[in-house]
Tab-separated table of N, CA and C in Angstrom:
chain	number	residue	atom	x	y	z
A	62	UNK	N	-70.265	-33.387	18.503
A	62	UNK	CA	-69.570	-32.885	17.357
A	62	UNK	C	-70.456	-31.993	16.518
A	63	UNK	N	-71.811	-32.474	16.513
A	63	UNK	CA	-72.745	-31.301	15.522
A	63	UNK	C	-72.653	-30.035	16.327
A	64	UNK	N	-72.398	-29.991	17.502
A	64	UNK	CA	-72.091	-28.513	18.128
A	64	UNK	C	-70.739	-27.710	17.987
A	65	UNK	N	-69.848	-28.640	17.317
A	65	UNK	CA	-68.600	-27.919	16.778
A	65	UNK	C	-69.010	-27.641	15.219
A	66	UNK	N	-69.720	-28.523	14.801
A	66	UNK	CA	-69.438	-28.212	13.112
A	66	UNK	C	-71.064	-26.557	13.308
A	67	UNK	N	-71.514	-26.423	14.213
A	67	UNK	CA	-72.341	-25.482	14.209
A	67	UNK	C	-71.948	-24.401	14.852
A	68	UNK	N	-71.001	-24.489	15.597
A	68	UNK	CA	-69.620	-23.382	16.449
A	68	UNK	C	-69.182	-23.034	15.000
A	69	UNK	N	-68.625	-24.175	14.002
A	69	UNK	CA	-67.630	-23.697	13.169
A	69	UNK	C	-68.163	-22.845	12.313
A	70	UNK	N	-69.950	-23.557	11.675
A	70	UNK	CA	-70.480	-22.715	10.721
A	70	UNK	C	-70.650	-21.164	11.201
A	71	UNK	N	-71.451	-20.864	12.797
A	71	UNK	CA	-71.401	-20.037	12.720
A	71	UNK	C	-70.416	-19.031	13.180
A	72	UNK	N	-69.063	-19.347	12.828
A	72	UNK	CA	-68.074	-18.510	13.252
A	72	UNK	C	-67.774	-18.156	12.184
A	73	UNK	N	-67.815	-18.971	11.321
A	73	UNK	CA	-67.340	-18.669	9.585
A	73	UNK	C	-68.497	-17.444	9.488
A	74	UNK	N	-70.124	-17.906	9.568
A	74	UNK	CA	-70.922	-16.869	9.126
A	74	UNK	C	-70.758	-15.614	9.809
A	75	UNK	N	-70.165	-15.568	11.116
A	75	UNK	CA	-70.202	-14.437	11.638
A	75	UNK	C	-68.743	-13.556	10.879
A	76	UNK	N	-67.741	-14.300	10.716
A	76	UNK	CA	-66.600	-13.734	10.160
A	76	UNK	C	-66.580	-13.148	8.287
A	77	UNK	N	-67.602	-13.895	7.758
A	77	UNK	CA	-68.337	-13.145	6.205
A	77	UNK	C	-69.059	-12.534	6.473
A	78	UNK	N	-69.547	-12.641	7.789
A	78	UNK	CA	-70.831	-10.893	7.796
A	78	UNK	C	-69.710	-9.836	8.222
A	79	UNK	N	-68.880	-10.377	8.482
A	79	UNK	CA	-67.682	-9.197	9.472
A	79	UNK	C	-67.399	-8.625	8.015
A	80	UNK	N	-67.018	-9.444	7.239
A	80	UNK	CA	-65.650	-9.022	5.898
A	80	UNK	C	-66.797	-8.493	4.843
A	81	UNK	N	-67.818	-8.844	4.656
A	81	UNK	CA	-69.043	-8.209	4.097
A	81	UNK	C	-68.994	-6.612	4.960
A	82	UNK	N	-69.254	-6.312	5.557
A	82	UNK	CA	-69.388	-4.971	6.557
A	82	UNK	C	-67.884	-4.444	5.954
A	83	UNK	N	-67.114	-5.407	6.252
A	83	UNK	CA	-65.966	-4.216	6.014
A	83	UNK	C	-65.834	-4.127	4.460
A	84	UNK	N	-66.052	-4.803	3.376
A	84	UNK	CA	-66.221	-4.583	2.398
A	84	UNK	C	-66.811	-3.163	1.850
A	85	UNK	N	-68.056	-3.263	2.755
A	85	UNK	CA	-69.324	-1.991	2.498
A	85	UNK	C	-68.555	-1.012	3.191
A	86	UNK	N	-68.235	-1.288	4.304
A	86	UNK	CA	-67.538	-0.039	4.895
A	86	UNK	C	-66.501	0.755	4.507
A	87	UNK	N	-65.480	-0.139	3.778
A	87	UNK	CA	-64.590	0.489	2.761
A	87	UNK	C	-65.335	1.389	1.497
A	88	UNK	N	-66.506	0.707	0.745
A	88	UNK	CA	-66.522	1.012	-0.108
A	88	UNK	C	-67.246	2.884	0.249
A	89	UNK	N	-68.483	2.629	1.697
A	89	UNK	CA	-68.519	3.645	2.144
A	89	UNK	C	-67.482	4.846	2.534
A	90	UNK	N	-66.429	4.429	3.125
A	90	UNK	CA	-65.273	5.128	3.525
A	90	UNK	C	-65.114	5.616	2.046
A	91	UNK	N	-64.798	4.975	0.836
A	91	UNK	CA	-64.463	6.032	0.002
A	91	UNK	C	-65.282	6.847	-0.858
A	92	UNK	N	-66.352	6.359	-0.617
A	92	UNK	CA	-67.140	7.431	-1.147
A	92	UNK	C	-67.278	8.590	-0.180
A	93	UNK	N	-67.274	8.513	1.458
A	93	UNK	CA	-66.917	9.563	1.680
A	93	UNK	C	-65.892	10.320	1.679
A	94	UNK	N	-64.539	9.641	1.570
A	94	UNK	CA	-63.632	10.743	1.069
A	94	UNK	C	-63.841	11.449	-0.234
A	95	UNK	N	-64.624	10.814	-1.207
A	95	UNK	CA	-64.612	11.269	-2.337
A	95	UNK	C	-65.298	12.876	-2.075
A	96	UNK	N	-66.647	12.156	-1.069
A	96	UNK	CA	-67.191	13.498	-0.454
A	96	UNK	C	-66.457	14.435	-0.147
A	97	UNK	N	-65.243	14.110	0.836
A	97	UNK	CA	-64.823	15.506	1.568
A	97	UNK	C	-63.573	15.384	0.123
A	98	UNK	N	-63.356	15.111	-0.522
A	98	UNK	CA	-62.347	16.240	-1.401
A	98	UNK	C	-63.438	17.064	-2.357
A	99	UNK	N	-64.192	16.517	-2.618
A	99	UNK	CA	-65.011	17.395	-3.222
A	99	UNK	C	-65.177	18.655	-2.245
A	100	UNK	N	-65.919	18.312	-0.938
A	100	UNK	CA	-65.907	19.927	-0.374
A	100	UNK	C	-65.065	20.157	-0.016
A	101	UNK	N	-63.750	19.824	-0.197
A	101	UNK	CA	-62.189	20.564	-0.022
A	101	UNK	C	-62.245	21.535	-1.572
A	102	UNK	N	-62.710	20.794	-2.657
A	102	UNK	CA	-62.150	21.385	-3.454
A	102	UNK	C	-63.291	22.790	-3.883
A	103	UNK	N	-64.598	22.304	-3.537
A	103	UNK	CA	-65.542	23.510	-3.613
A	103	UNK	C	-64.860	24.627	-2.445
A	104	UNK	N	-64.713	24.235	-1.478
A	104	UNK	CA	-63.914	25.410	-0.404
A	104	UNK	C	-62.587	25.828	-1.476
A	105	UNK	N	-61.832	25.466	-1.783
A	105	UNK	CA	-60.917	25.701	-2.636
A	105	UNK	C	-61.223	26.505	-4.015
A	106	UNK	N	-61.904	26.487	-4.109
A	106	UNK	CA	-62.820	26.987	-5.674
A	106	UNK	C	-63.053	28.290	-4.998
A	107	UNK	N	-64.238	28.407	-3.878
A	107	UNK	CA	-64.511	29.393	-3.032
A	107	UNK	C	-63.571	30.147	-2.639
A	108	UNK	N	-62.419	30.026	-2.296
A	108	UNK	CA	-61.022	30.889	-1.809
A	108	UNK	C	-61.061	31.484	-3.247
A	109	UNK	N	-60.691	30.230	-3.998
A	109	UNK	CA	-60.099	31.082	-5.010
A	109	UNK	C	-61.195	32.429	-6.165
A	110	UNK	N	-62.323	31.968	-5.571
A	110	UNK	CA	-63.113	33.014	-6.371
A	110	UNK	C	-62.973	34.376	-5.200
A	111	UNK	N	-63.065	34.300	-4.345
A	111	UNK	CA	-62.338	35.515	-3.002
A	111	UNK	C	-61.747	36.192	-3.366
A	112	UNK	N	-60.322	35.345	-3.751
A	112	UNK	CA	-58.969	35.936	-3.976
A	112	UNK	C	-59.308	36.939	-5.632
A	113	UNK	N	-60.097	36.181	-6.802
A	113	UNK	CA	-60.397	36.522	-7.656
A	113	UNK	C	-60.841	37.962	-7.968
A	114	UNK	N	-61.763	37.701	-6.982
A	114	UNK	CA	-62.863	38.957	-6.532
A	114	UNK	C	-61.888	40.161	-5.745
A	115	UNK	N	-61.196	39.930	-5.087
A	115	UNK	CA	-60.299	40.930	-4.186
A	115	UNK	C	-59.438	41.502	-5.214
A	116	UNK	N	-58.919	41.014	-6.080
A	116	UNK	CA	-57.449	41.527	-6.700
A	116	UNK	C	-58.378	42.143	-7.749
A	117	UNK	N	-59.587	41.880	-8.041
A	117	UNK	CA	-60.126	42.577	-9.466
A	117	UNK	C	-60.474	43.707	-8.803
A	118	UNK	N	-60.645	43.710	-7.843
A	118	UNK	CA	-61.299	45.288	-6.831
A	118	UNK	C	-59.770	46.108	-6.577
A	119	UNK	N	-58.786	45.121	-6.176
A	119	UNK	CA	-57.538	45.670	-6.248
A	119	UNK	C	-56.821	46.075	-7.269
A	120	UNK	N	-57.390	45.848	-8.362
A	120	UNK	CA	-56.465	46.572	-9.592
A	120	UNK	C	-57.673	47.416	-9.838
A	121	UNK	N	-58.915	47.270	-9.877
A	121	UNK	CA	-59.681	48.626	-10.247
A	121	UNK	C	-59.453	49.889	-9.517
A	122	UNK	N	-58.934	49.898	-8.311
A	122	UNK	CA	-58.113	50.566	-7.546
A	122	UNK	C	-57.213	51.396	-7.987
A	123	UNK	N	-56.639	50.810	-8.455
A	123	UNK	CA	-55.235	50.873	-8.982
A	123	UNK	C	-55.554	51.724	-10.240
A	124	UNK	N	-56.007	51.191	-11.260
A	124	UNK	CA	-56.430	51.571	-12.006
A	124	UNK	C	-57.170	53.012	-12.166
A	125	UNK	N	-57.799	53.329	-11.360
A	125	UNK	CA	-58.664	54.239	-10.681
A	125	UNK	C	-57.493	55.735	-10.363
A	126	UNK	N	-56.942	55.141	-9.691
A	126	UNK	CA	-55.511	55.604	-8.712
A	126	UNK	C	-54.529	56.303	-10.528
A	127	UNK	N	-54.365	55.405	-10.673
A	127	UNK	CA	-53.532	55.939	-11.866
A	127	UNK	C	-53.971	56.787	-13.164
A	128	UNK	N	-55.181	56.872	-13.280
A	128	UNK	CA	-55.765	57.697	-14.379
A	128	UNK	C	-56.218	59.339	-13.204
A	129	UNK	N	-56.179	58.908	-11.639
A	129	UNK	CA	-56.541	60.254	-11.339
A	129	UNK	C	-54.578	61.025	-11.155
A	130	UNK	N	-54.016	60.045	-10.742
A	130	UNK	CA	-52.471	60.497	-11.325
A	130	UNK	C	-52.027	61.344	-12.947
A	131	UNK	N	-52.650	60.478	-13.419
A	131	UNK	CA	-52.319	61.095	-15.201
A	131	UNK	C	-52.950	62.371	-15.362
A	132	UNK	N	-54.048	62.181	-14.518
A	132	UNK	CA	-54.666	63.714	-14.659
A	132	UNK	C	-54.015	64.916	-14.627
A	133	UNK	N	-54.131	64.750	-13.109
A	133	UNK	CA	-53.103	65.735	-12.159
A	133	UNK	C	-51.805	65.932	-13.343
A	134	UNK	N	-51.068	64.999	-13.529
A	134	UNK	CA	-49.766	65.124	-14.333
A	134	UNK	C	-49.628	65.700	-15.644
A	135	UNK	N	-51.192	65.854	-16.146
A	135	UNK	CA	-51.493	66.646	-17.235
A	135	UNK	C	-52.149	67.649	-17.460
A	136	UNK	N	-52.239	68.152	-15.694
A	136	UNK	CA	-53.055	69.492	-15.879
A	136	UNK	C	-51.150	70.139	-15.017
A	137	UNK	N	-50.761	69.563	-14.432
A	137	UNK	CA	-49.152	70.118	-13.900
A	137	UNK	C	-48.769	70.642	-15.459
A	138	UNK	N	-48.494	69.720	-16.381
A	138	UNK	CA	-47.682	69.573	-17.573
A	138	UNK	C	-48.547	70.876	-18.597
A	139	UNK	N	-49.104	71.208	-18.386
A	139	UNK	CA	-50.521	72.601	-18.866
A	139	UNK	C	-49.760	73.773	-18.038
A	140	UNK	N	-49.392	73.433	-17.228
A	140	UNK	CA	-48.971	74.639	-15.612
A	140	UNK	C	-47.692	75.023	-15.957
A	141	UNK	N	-47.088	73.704	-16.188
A	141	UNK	CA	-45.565	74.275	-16.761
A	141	UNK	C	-45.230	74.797	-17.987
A	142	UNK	N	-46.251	74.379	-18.990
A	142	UNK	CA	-46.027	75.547	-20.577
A	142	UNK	C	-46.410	76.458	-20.514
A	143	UNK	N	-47.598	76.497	-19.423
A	143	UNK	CA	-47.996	78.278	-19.489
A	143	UNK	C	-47.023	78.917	-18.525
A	144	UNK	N	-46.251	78.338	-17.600
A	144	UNK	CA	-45.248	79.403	-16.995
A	144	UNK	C	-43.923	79.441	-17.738
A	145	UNK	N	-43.578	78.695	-18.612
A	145	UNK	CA	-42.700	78.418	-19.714
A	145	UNK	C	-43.137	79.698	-20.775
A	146	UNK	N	-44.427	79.997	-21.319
A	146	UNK	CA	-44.551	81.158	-21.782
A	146	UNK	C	-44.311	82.013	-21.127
A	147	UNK	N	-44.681	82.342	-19.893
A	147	UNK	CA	-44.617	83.703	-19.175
A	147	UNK	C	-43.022	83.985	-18.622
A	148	UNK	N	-42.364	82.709	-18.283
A	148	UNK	CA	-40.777	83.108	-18.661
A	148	UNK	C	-40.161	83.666	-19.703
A	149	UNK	N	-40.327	82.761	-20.680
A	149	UNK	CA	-39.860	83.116	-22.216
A	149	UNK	C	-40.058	84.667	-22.618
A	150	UNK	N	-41.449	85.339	-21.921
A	150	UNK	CA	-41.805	86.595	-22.657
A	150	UNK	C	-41.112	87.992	-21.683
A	151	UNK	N	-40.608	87.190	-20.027
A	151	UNK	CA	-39.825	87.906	-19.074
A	151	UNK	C	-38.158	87.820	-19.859
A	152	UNK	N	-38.076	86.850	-19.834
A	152	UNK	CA	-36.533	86.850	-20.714
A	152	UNK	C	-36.337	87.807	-21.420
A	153	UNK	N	-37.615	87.784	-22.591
A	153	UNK	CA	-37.281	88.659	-23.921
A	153	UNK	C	-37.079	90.016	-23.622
A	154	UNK	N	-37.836	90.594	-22.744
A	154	UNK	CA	-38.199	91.849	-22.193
A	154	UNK	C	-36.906	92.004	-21.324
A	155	UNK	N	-36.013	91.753	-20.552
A	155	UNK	CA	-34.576	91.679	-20.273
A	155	UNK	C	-33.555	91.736	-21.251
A	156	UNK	N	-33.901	90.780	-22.438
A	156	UNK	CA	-33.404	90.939	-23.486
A	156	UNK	C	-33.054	92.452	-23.974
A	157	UNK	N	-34.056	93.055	-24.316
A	157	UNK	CA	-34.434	94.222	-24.722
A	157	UNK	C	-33.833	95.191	-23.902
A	158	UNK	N	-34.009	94.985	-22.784
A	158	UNK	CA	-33.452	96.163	-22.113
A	158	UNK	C	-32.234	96.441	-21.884
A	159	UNK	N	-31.118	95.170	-21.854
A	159	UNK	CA	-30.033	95.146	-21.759
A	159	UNK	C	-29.095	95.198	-23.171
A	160	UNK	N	-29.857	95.133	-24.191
A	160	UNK	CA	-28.998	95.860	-25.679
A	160	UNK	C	-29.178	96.875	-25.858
A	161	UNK	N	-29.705	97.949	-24.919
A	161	UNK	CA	-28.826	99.701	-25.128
A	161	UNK	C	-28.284	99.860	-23.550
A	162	UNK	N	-27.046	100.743	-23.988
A	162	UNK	CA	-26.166	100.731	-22.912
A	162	UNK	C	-27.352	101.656	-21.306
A	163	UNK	N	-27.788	102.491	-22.128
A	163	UNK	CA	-28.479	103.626	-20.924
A	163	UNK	C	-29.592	102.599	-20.281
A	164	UNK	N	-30.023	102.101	-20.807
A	164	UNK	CA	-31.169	100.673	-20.226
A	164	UNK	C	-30.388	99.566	-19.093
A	165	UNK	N	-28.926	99.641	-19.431
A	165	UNK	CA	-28.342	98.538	-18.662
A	165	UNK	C	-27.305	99.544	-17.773
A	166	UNK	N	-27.145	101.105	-17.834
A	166	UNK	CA	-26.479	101.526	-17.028
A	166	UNK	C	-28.010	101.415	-15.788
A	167	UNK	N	-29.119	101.677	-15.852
A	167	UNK	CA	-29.923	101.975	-15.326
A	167	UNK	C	-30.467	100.811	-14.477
A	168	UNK	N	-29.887	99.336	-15.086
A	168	UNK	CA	-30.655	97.962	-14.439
A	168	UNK	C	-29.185	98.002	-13.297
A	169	UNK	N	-28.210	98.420	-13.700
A	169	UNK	CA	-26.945	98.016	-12.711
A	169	UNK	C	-26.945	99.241	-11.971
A	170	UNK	N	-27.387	100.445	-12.116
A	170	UNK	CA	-27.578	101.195	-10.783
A	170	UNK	C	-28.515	100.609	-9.967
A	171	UNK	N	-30.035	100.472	-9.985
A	171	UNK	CA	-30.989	99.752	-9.530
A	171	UNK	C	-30.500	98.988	-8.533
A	172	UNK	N	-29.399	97.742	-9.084
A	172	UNK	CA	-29.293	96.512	-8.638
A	172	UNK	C	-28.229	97.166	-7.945
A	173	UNK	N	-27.453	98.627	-7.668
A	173	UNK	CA	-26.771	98.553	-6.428
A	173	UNK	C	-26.936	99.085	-5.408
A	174	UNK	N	-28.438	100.166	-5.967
A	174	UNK	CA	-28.762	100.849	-4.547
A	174	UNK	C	-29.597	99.477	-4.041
A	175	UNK	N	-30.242	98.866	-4.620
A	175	UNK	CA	-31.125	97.544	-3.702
A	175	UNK	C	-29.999	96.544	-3.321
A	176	UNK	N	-28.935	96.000	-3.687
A	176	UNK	CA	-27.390	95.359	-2.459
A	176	UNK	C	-26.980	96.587	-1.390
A	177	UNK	N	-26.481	97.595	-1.541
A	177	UNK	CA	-26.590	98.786	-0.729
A	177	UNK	C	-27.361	98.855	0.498
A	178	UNK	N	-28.509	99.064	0.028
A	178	UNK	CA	-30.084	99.503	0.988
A	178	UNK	C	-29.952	97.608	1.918
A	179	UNK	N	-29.603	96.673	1.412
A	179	UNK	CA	-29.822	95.224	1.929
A	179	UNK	C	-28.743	95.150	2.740
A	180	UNK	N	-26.971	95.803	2.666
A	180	UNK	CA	-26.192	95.951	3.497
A	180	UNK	C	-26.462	96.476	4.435
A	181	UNK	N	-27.005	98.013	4.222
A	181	UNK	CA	-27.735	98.445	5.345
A	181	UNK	C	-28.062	98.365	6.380
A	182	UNK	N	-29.263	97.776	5.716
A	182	UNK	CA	-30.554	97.569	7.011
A	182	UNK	C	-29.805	96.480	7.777
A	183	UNK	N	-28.597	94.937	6.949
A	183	UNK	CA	-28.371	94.233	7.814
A	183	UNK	C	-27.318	94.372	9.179
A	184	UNK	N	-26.770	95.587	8.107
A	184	UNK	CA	-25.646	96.198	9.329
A	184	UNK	C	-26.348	96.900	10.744
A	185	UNK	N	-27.496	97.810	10.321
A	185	UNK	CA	-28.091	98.319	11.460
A	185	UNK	C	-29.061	97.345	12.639
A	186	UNK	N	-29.088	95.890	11.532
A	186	UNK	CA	-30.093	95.180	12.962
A	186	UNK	C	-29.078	93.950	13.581
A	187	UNK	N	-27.385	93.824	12.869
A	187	UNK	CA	-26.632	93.374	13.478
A	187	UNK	C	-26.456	94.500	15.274
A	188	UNK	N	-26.505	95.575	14.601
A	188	UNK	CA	-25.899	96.456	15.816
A	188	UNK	C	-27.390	96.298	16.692
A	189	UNK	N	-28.276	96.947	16.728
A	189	UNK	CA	-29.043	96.584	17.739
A	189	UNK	C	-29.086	95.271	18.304
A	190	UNK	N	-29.136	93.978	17.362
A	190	UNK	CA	-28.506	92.961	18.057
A	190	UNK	C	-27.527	92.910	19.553
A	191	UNK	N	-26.882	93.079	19.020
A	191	UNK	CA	-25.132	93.407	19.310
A	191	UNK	C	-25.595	94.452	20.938
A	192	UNK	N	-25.912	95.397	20.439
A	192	UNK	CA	-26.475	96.705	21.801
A	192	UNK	C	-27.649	96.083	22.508
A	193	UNK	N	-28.653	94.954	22.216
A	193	UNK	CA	-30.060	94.709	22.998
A	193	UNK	C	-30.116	93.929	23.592
């Protein structure tokens, strides 16, 4: 019987060194998860400073992009008042010429020998057409 009550002790001792181990082993297990969320969350930190870093390069871009736009759009907008003057001062000068009658008999002869001379020439390269 002292070989059962020494079976028994050491089955008990072997089964508290077991639950001891798994005790530690749990408590290990969570400290290493604690580990890996931490380097989940430093990897996570890391993306997100990436992403951070990319879109600030992507709007300086942008940014970049749109002031050489405004440029352009304000040297165009320079292009169009100065041809806005040089219309305005063609107008006036039409103006002028067409409030005396001999100035405007002279713009409407003009304008029919040049329809005339344009019938012309298109009539004569219909016919070679036509003959070639």
């Amino acid at each position: 019987m002292n070989y059962r009550r020494d079976h028994r002790s050491s089955k008990s001792a072997l089964f508290d060194d077991f639950d001891k181990l798994e005790g530690g082993g749990l408590r290990a297990s969570s400290s290493f998860s604690h580990e890996i969320k931490e380097h989940d969350n430093d990897k996570a930190i890391d993306g997100l400073h990436d992403r951070v870093a990319f879109l600030k390069r992507l709007t300086g871009d942008v940014h970049d992009e749109v002031e050489s736009h405004n440029r352009m759009l304000d040297r165009m907008g320079h292009g169009m008042d100065a041809t806005r003057g040089i219309m305005s001062g063609t107008m006036d000068r039409f103006k002028k010429v067409f409030e005396k009658k001999s100035n405007r008999r002279m713009c409407t002869l003009v304008i029919g020998f040049v329809v005339a001379f344009l019938i012309i020439y298109y009539l004569f390269r219909m016919l070679r057409y036509v003959r070639g």
